Short mmCIF file of C-alpha atoms and ligand atoms in Angstrom, two decimals:
data_model
loop_
_atom_site.label_atom_id
_atom_site.label_comp_id
_atom_site.label_asym_id
_atom_site.label_seq_id
_atom_site.Cartn_x
_atom_site.Cartn_y
_atom_site.Cartn_z
CA MET A 1 -30.11 5.61 -3.81
CA GLU A 2 -29.44 6.73 -0.29
CA ARG A 3 -25.74 6.27 -0.91
CA LEU A 4 -25.76 8.17 -4.18
CA ASP A 5 -27.39 11.19 -2.54
CA ALA A 6 -24.88 11.01 0.26
CA GLU A 7 -22.08 11.00 -2.26
CA LYS A 8 -23.26 14.18 -3.89
CA GLY A 9 -23.26 15.94 -0.58
CA MET A 10 -19.74 14.79 0.23
CA LYS A 11 -17.94 15.38 -3.06
CA GLN A 12 -15.20 17.81 -2.44
CA GLU A 13 -12.28 19.68 -3.79
CA SER A 14 -9.51 17.30 -2.84
CA ALA A 15 -5.99 18.54 -2.82
CA GLU A 16 -2.61 17.78 -4.23
CA LEU A 17 0.11 16.96 -1.72
CA LEU A 18 3.77 17.73 -2.15
CA ILE A 19 6.53 16.63 0.23
CA GLU A 20 10.02 17.89 -0.51
CA GLY A 21 13.21 16.74 1.14
CA ALA A 22 11.56 15.66 4.42
CA GLY A 23 14.14 14.58 7.02
CA LYS A 24 13.52 13.50 10.63
CA ARG A 25 16.05 12.04 13.07
CA PHE A 26 15.45 10.39 16.40
CA GLY A 27 18.90 10.37 17.94
CA GLU A 28 21.00 8.12 15.74
CA VAL A 29 18.06 6.93 13.67
CA ALA A 30 17.14 8.73 10.48
CA ALA A 31 13.45 7.87 10.41
CA LEU A 32 13.14 10.00 7.26
CA ASP A 33 16.20 10.67 5.13
CA GLY A 34 15.25 13.20 2.49
CA VAL A 35 11.84 11.99 1.36
CA SER A 36 10.21 13.72 -1.60
CA LEU A 37 6.91 12.70 -3.14
CA GLN A 38 3.83 14.09 -4.76
CA VAL A 39 0.31 12.74 -4.51
CA ALA A 40 -2.01 13.90 -7.28
CA ARG A 41 -5.53 15.13 -6.72
CA GLY A 42 -7.81 12.12 -6.24
CA GLU A 43 -4.93 9.63 -6.22
CA LEU A 44 -4.48 6.78 -3.78
CA LEU A 45 -0.79 6.40 -3.01
CA THR A 46 0.34 3.53 -0.82
CA ILE A 47 3.49 3.72 1.27
CA LEU A 48 4.79 0.16 1.48
CA GLY A 49 7.74 -0.84 3.59
CA PRO A 50 8.95 -3.10 6.37
CA SER A 51 8.58 -2.31 10.03
CA GLY A 52 10.73 0.66 11.04
CA SER A 53 11.17 1.99 7.49
CA GLY A 54 9.65 5.39 8.36
CA LYS A 55 6.12 5.04 7.08
CA THR A 56 4.34 6.26 10.21
CA THR A 57 6.82 9.08 10.71
CA LEU A 58 6.12 10.25 7.17
CA LEU A 59 2.40 10.21 7.84
CA LYS A 60 2.87 12.12 11.10
CA VAL A 61 4.85 14.75 9.28
CA VAL A 62 1.95 15.17 6.79
CA ALA A 63 -0.62 15.20 9.60
CA GLY A 64 1.42 17.66 11.67
CA PHE A 65 2.09 15.39 14.66
CA GLU A 66 5.84 15.48 13.96
CA LYS A 67 7.76 18.48 12.78
CA PRO A 68 10.37 17.51 10.16
CA ASP A 69 13.98 18.59 10.78
CA THR A 70 14.30 19.53 7.13
CA GLY A 71 12.02 19.83 4.12
CA SER A 72 8.50 20.97 3.57
CA VAL A 73 4.89 19.79 3.16
CA LYS A 74 2.59 21.63 0.77
CA ILE A 75 -1.09 21.19 0.09
CA ASP A 76 -2.21 22.72 -3.17
CA GLY A 77 1.00 24.69 -3.29
CA VAL A 78 0.59 26.22 0.16
CA GLU A 79 3.20 25.30 2.72
CA ILE A 80 1.68 23.77 5.84
CA THR A 81 4.86 22.47 7.49
CA ALA A 82 4.32 24.62 10.64
CA LEU A 83 0.52 24.43 10.78
CA PRO A 84 -0.98 22.61 13.80
CA PRO A 85 -2.76 19.33 12.98
CA ALA A 86 -6.26 20.66 13.71
CA ARG A 87 -5.87 23.33 11.03
CA ARG A 88 -4.78 21.01 8.24
CA ASP A 89 -8.17 19.57 7.29
CA ILE A 90 -6.87 16.05 7.06
CA GLY A 91 -8.93 12.94 7.82
CA MET A 92 -7.19 10.04 9.51
CA VAL A 93 -7.76 6.41 10.36
CA PHE A 94 -5.24 4.38 12.37
CA GLN A 95 -5.01 0.67 13.10
CA ASN A 96 -6.14 1.11 16.66
CA TYR A 97 -7.79 4.48 16.32
CA ALA A 98 -10.12 4.05 19.26
CA LEU A 99 -13.59 5.48 18.83
CA PHE A 100 -14.87 7.31 21.89
CA PRO A 101 -16.25 4.29 23.77
CA HIS A 102 -18.92 6.17 25.70
CA LEU A 103 -20.29 8.02 22.65
CA THR A 104 -22.79 6.58 20.13
CA VAL A 105 -21.77 6.00 16.56
CA GLU A 106 -23.59 9.19 15.60
CA ARG A 107 -21.81 11.28 18.20
CA ASN A 108 -18.46 9.78 17.23
CA VAL A 109 -18.97 10.75 13.63
CA ALA A 110 -20.34 14.16 14.59
CA PHE A 111 -17.26 14.99 16.66
CA PRO A 112 -15.10 16.62 13.96
CA LEU A 113 -18.07 18.75 12.87
CA GLU A 114 -18.79 19.87 16.44
CA MET A 115 -15.10 20.85 16.76
CA ARG A 116 -15.62 23.03 13.68
CA ASN A 117 -18.77 24.63 15.08
CA VAL A 118 -20.95 23.36 12.24
CA ALA A 119 -24.67 24.14 12.75
CA LYS A 120 -26.78 21.40 14.31
CA PRO A 121 -29.07 20.61 11.35
CA GLU A 122 -26.06 20.50 9.06
CA ILE A 123 -24.33 18.04 11.45
CA VAL A 124 -27.33 15.76 11.45
CA ARG A 125 -27.43 15.74 7.67
CA ARG A 126 -23.71 15.15 7.17
CA VAL A 127 -23.45 12.44 9.78
CA ALA A 128 -26.32 10.60 8.10
CA ASP A 129 -24.58 10.99 4.73
CA ALA A 130 -21.27 9.71 6.06
CA LEU A 131 -22.90 6.70 7.76
CA ALA A 132 -24.80 5.90 4.56
CA LEU A 133 -21.53 6.01 2.61
CA VAL A 134 -19.93 3.41 4.82
CA GLU A 135 -23.14 1.38 4.80
CA LEU A 136 -23.91 1.89 8.48
CA ALA A 137 -27.21 3.78 8.17
CA GLY A 138 -29.31 2.62 11.08
CA TYR A 139 -26.36 2.03 13.39
CA GLY A 140 -26.19 5.59 14.66
CA GLN A 141 -27.50 4.89 18.17
CA ARG A 142 -25.17 1.99 18.89
CA LEU A 143 -22.08 2.20 21.06
CA PRO A 144 -18.74 1.14 19.57
CA ARG A 145 -18.61 -2.02 21.72
CA GLN A 146 -21.88 -3.14 20.09
CA LEU A 147 -20.13 -3.27 16.69
CA SER A 148 -17.78 -5.72 15.07
CA GLY A 149 -14.15 -4.72 14.38
CA GLY A 150 -14.90 -4.07 10.74
CA GLN A 151 -17.92 -1.96 11.58
CA GLN A 152 -15.83 0.05 14.08
CA GLN A 153 -13.27 0.76 11.39
CA ARG A 154 -16.07 1.90 9.11
CA VAL A 155 -17.24 4.33 11.77
CA ALA A 156 -13.66 5.58 12.01
CA LEU A 157 -13.68 6.02 8.28
CA ALA A 158 -17.01 7.91 8.42
CA ARG A 159 -15.55 10.16 11.09
CA ALA A 160 -12.45 10.76 8.91
CA ILE A 161 -14.40 11.84 5.85
CA VAL A 162 -17.43 13.58 7.38
CA PHE A 163 -15.86 17.06 7.36
CA ASN A 164 -14.84 16.84 3.70
CA PRO A 165 -11.09 16.61 4.39
CA ARG A 166 -8.65 17.73 1.71
CA LEU A 167 -6.57 14.64 2.33
CA LEU A 168 -7.19 11.20 3.84
CA LEU A 169 -4.47 9.36 5.73
CA LEU A 170 -4.87 5.66 6.56
CA ASP A 171 -2.23 3.97 8.70
CA GLU A 172 -2.62 0.16 8.55
CA PRO A 173 -6.33 0.64 9.16
CA PHE A 174 -7.21 -3.05 8.67
CA GLY A 175 -4.28 -4.53 10.49
CA ALA A 176 -6.40 -5.92 13.28
CA LEU A 177 -9.04 -7.49 11.01
CA ASP A 178 -9.11 -11.05 9.81
CA ARG A 179 -8.15 -11.75 6.21
CA LYS A 180 -11.59 -12.00 4.72
CA LEU A 181 -12.88 -8.85 6.34
CA ARG A 182 -9.68 -7.09 5.46
CA GLU A 183 -10.18 -7.90 1.78
CA THR A 184 -13.78 -6.64 1.89
CA MET A 185 -12.67 -3.42 3.60
CA GLN A 186 -9.89 -2.87 1.08
CA LEU A 187 -12.36 -2.95 -1.79
CA GLU A 188 -14.81 -0.72 0.10
CA VAL A 189 -12.17 1.91 0.83
CA ARG A 190 -11.10 1.84 -2.77
CA ARG A 191 -14.66 2.32 -3.96
CA LEU A 192 -15.34 5.13 -1.53
CA GLN A 193 -12.03 6.88 -2.24
CA ARG A 194 -12.66 6.72 -6.01
CA ARG A 195 -16.25 7.96 -5.80
CA LEU A 196 -15.34 10.87 -3.56
CA GLY A 197 -12.18 11.57 -5.51
CA LEU A 198 -10.29 11.77 -2.24
CA THR A 199 -6.53 12.28 -2.31
CA THR A 200 -5.36 9.46 -0.04
CA ILE A 201 -2.18 8.06 1.49
CA PHE A 202 -2.48 4.47 2.68
CA ILE A 203 0.23 2.85 4.78
CA THR A 204 0.84 -0.85 4.87
CA HIS A 205 3.61 -3.43 5.18
CA ASP A 206 1.45 -5.91 3.26
CA GLN A 207 2.45 -6.00 -0.39
CA GLU A 208 -0.73 -7.73 -1.50
CA GLU A 209 -2.83 -5.01 0.09
CA ALA A 210 -0.68 -2.40 -1.64
CA LEU A 211 -1.16 -4.06 -5.04
CA VAL A 212 -4.95 -4.34 -4.64
CA LEU A 213 -5.55 -0.79 -3.44
CA SER A 214 -3.16 1.63 -5.06
CA ASP A 215 -2.90 3.88 -8.05
CA ARG A 216 0.80 4.11 -7.25
CA ILE A 217 3.06 2.60 -4.59
CA ALA A 218 6.01 4.24 -2.85
CA VAL A 219 8.33 1.55 -1.48
CA MET A 220 10.25 2.74 1.61
CA ASN A 221 13.29 1.34 3.32
CA LYS A 222 15.43 2.88 6.04
CA GLY A 223 13.85 6.31 5.78
CA THR A 224 14.20 6.62 2.01
CA ILE A 225 11.89 6.01 -0.93
CA GLN A 226 13.27 3.25 -3.10
CA GLN A 227 10.80 3.59 -5.92
CA ILE A 228 7.49 5.29 -6.65
CA ALA A 229 5.53 3.84 -9.52
CA THR A 230 2.25 2.25 -10.59
CA THR A 231 1.48 -1.17 -9.16
CA THR A 232 2.35 -3.02 -12.35
CA GLU A 233 5.58 -1.06 -12.76
CA ILE A 234 6.63 -1.86 -9.18
CA TYR A 235 5.92 -5.59 -9.73
CA GLU A 236 7.20 -6.00 -13.27
CA ARG A 237 10.01 -3.47 -13.30
CA PRO A 238 11.36 -2.92 -9.80
CA ALA A 239 14.18 -0.40 -9.55
CA ASN A 240 16.49 -2.42 -7.31
CA ASP A 241 17.06 -5.53 -5.25
CA PHE A 242 15.11 -4.27 -2.29
CA VAL A 243 11.92 -3.54 -4.25
CA ALA A 244 12.19 -6.75 -6.27
CA ASP A 245 12.60 -8.79 -3.12
CA PHE A 246 10.04 -6.97 -0.98
CA VAL A 247 7.21 -7.06 -3.48
CA GLY A 248 6.21 -10.51 -4.62
CA GLU A 249 8.27 -13.71 -4.87
CA SER A 250 11.41 -13.45 -6.81
CA ASN A 251 14.55 -14.95 -8.19
CA ILE A 252 17.22 -12.26 -8.14
CA PHE A 253 20.72 -12.76 -9.54
CA HIS A 254 23.60 -10.45 -10.26
CA GLY A 255 26.05 -10.22 -13.09
CA ALA A 256 27.22 -7.99 -15.92
CA MET A 257 26.17 -7.40 -19.52
CA SER A 258 28.51 -9.47 -21.67
CA GLY A 259 27.11 -8.43 -25.06
CA PRO A 260 23.91 -7.16 -26.60
CA GLY A 261 21.02 -8.82 -24.75
CA THR A 262 23.29 -11.15 -22.84
CA VAL A 263 24.02 -11.24 -19.13
CA ALA A 264 26.86 -13.24 -17.62
CA LEU A 265 25.75 -14.15 -14.12
CA GLU A 266 28.15 -14.48 -11.22
CA GLY A 267 28.91 -18.20 -11.30
CA GLY A 268 29.23 -18.38 -15.06
CA ARG A 269 25.78 -19.00 -16.45
CA THR A 270 24.66 -16.68 -19.28
CA LEU A 271 21.10 -15.46 -19.86
CA GLN A 272 19.41 -14.03 -22.96
CA VAL A 273 17.57 -10.86 -21.89
CA LYS A 274 15.95 -7.82 -23.37
CA SER A 275 18.02 -4.84 -22.30
CA ASP A 276 19.88 -2.06 -23.99
CA LYS A 277 22.36 -1.63 -21.20
CA PRO A 278 25.96 -1.40 -22.48
CA ALA A 279 28.43 -4.29 -22.30
CA GLY A 280 30.21 -4.37 -18.97
CA ALA A 281 27.34 -2.78 -17.03
CA LYS A 282 26.71 -4.40 -13.70
CA VAL A 283 23.13 -5.55 -13.51
CA GLY A 284 20.59 -7.41 -11.44
CA VAL A 285 18.12 -9.76 -13.05
CA LEU A 286 14.71 -10.63 -11.77
CA MET A 287 12.74 -13.69 -12.77
CA ARG A 288 9.30 -14.01 -11.19
CA PRO A 289 8.43 -17.62 -10.28
CA GLU A 290 5.24 -17.60 -12.37
CA ARG A 291 7.05 -16.50 -15.53
CA PHE A 292 8.72 -19.91 -16.04
CA ALA A 293 7.20 -22.27 -18.57
CA SER A 294 8.06 -25.77 -19.84
CA GLY A 295 10.24 -24.20 -22.57
CA GLY A 296 11.86 -20.88 -23.42
CA ALA A 297 15.03 -19.30 -24.78
CA ASN A 298 16.75 -19.75 -21.40
CA ALA A 299 16.52 -23.40 -20.32
CA PHE A 300 17.13 -24.66 -16.82
CA ALA A 301 17.27 -28.28 -15.72
CA GLY A 302 17.28 -29.08 -12.07
CA GLU A 303 16.18 -31.25 -9.23
CA VAL A 304 13.24 -30.48 -6.94
CA ILE A 305 14.43 -29.80 -3.46
CA GLU A 306 11.15 -28.52 -2.08
CA ALA A 307 7.60 -28.69 -3.40
CA VAL A 308 4.49 -27.07 -1.96
CA TYR A 309 0.90 -27.48 -3.13
CA LEU A 310 -0.93 -24.11 -3.16
CA GLY A 311 -4.33 -25.01 -4.58
CA THR A 312 -4.06 -23.50 -8.04
CA SER A 313 -0.30 -23.86 -8.34
CA PHE A 314 2.76 -25.85 -7.29
CA LYS A 315 5.60 -23.87 -5.81
CA LEU A 316 8.90 -25.63 -6.50
CA ARG A 317 12.40 -24.91 -5.36
CA LEU A 318 14.85 -26.27 -7.93
CA ALA A 319 18.57 -26.83 -7.59
CA CYS A 320 19.96 -26.23 -11.09
CA GLU A 321 23.36 -26.73 -12.68
CA GLY A 322 25.99 -24.23 -11.72
CA GLY A 323 24.69 -23.92 -8.16
CA LEU A 324 21.71 -21.84 -9.25
CA GLU A 325 18.59 -22.18 -7.08
CA LEU A 326 15.27 -21.28 -8.60
CA LEU A 327 11.78 -20.65 -7.20
CA VAL A 328 9.23 -21.71 -9.83
CA ARG A 329 5.44 -21.73 -9.86
CA GLN A 330 3.56 -24.07 -12.10
CA PRO A 331 -0.15 -24.66 -12.62
CA ALA A 332 -1.18 -27.47 -10.31
CA ARG A 333 -1.71 -30.43 -12.67
CA GLY A 334 -1.29 -34.05 -11.78
CA ALA A 335 0.76 -35.06 -8.77
CA LEU A 336 3.01 -32.76 -6.81
CA PRO A 337 6.58 -33.55 -7.89
CA ALA A 338 8.48 -35.32 -5.08
CA PRO A 339 11.89 -34.06 -3.94
CA GLY A 340 14.58 -35.48 -6.23
CA THR A 341 12.40 -35.34 -9.35
CA ARG A 342 14.22 -33.90 -12.39
CA VAL A 343 12.43 -30.89 -13.86
CA ALA A 344 13.17 -28.77 -16.92
CA VAL A 345 11.83 -25.22 -17.20
CA GLY A 346 12.50 -22.22 -19.40
CA ILE A 347 12.00 -18.48 -19.49
CA ASP A 348 11.95 -16.06 -22.42
CA PRO A 349 14.09 -12.93 -22.52
CA ASP A 350 11.13 -10.60 -22.30
CA ALA A 351 9.99 -12.28 -19.06
CA ILE A 352 13.26 -11.33 -17.40
CA HIS A 353 13.61 -7.88 -15.88
CA VAL A 354 17.08 -6.32 -15.89
CA PHE A 355 17.84 -3.50 -13.44
P1 LIG B 401 5.92 0.07 11.56
O1 LIG B 401 5.47 -0.59 10.32
O2 LIG B 401 6.53 -0.90 12.51
O3 LIG B 401 4.88 0.97 12.19
P2 LIG B 401 7.21 2.32 10.34
O4 LIG B 401 7.71 2.07 8.96
O5 LIG B 401 5.93 3.06 10.48
O6 LIG B 401 7.14 1.00 11.17
P3 LIG B 401 8.32 4.47 11.96
O7 LIG B 401 7.32 4.26 13.08
O8 LIG B 401 8.12 5.65 11.13
O9 LIG B 401 8.38 3.14 11.05
O10 LIG B 401 9.76 4.48 12.60
C1 LIG B 401 10.92 4.72 11.87
C2 LIG B 401 12.14 4.66 12.75
O11 LIG B 401 12.12 5.78 13.66
C3 LIG B 401 12.20 3.42 13.64
O12 LIG B 401 13.53 3.04 13.74
C4 LIG B 401 11.62 3.90 14.97
O13 LIG B 401 12.19 3.16 16.01
C5 LIG B 401 12.14 5.34 14.98
N1 LIG B 401 11.15 6.20 15.77
C6 LIG B 401 9.90 6.52 15.39
N2 LIG B 401 9.34 7.36 16.28
C7 LIG B 401 10.24 7.57 17.27
C8 LIG B 401 10.28 8.35 18.47
N3 LIG B 401 9.21 9.09 18.85
N4 LIG B 401 11.38 8.29 19.22
C9 LIG B 401 12.45 7.58 18.85
N5 LIG B 401 12.51 6.84 17.71
C10 LIG B 401 11.41 6.85 16.93
#
């Protein structure tokens, strides 16, 4: 009940974000190389990419801590590229976003409101609402060091949303938390973000986190966006090698279309696929390890070279004819196949993604 009331008080007009052609160089390094993206009102977009791909730089450009060399940032159609950070109305949480250690939880959360000269009674009410939303009602008088890591990040989250920001930016906010807590926090952030309808950008290098949290994912590499799409689209239909390889486990091969629905792989093997690409087109094929079954239109026979037990599944590395190596996941039934065991698997054309 307390939380529902709090929610009503905090519902806001969240904004639409538009980044167009953002470029940023540091000497020889192009941290951002012409990045364009749009985040819809109330959407949670995750920026996923390896270390050094430009994620934090992109966030800093949105927040106003870095000025882009080229391009623009617009909130609800209004250009803010030159606006100082404090005037952008953006809430932020960083991995090690230290709370003020000498201030109570309440005072920490009140800080953005004090900066905005909000009236005292209003501050008291909104701080209470924000703390209720992150389920820390009753913790207001504690100091940060009297809280767990997860609770501290929840205070940081309360501080980021207390002033009804138009946009929420989260830069690896759970990076320092253990796995279990991280998973709990992911779900909590998602719930909060949905309920408040907050337009949010979440940065992570953890693909599982990205899949759990996002409406859409933007995969970044070397300062460029490789693909922006829904989570299922990114996983099932990656645009290129980088995305296919970075998100999830994969078997990626290259070849060319040799006829309707047929790919000739480098090395000679042919595969039946579902694709309307023209004959001769160079293609990549992606086969996810869990899409193999005991039979299928494309059959592979091979020898186990590595087998790992993963609780619910076996992960097998198979050396198949023609020098093809496959990563295959099978439901864990019976004994884990020993290296050297002969195994036959298959995959249907519609389980193969051609890009
Ligand atoms: P991580 O996941 O490790 O935080 P990231 O994807 O956030 O990485 P950025 O921090 O945006 O990557 O960095 C992108 C590139 O720009 C890197 O090569 C980095 O070394 C470089 N870079 C970032 N900030 C600066 C700076 N202030 N001065 C010089 N180079 C910088």
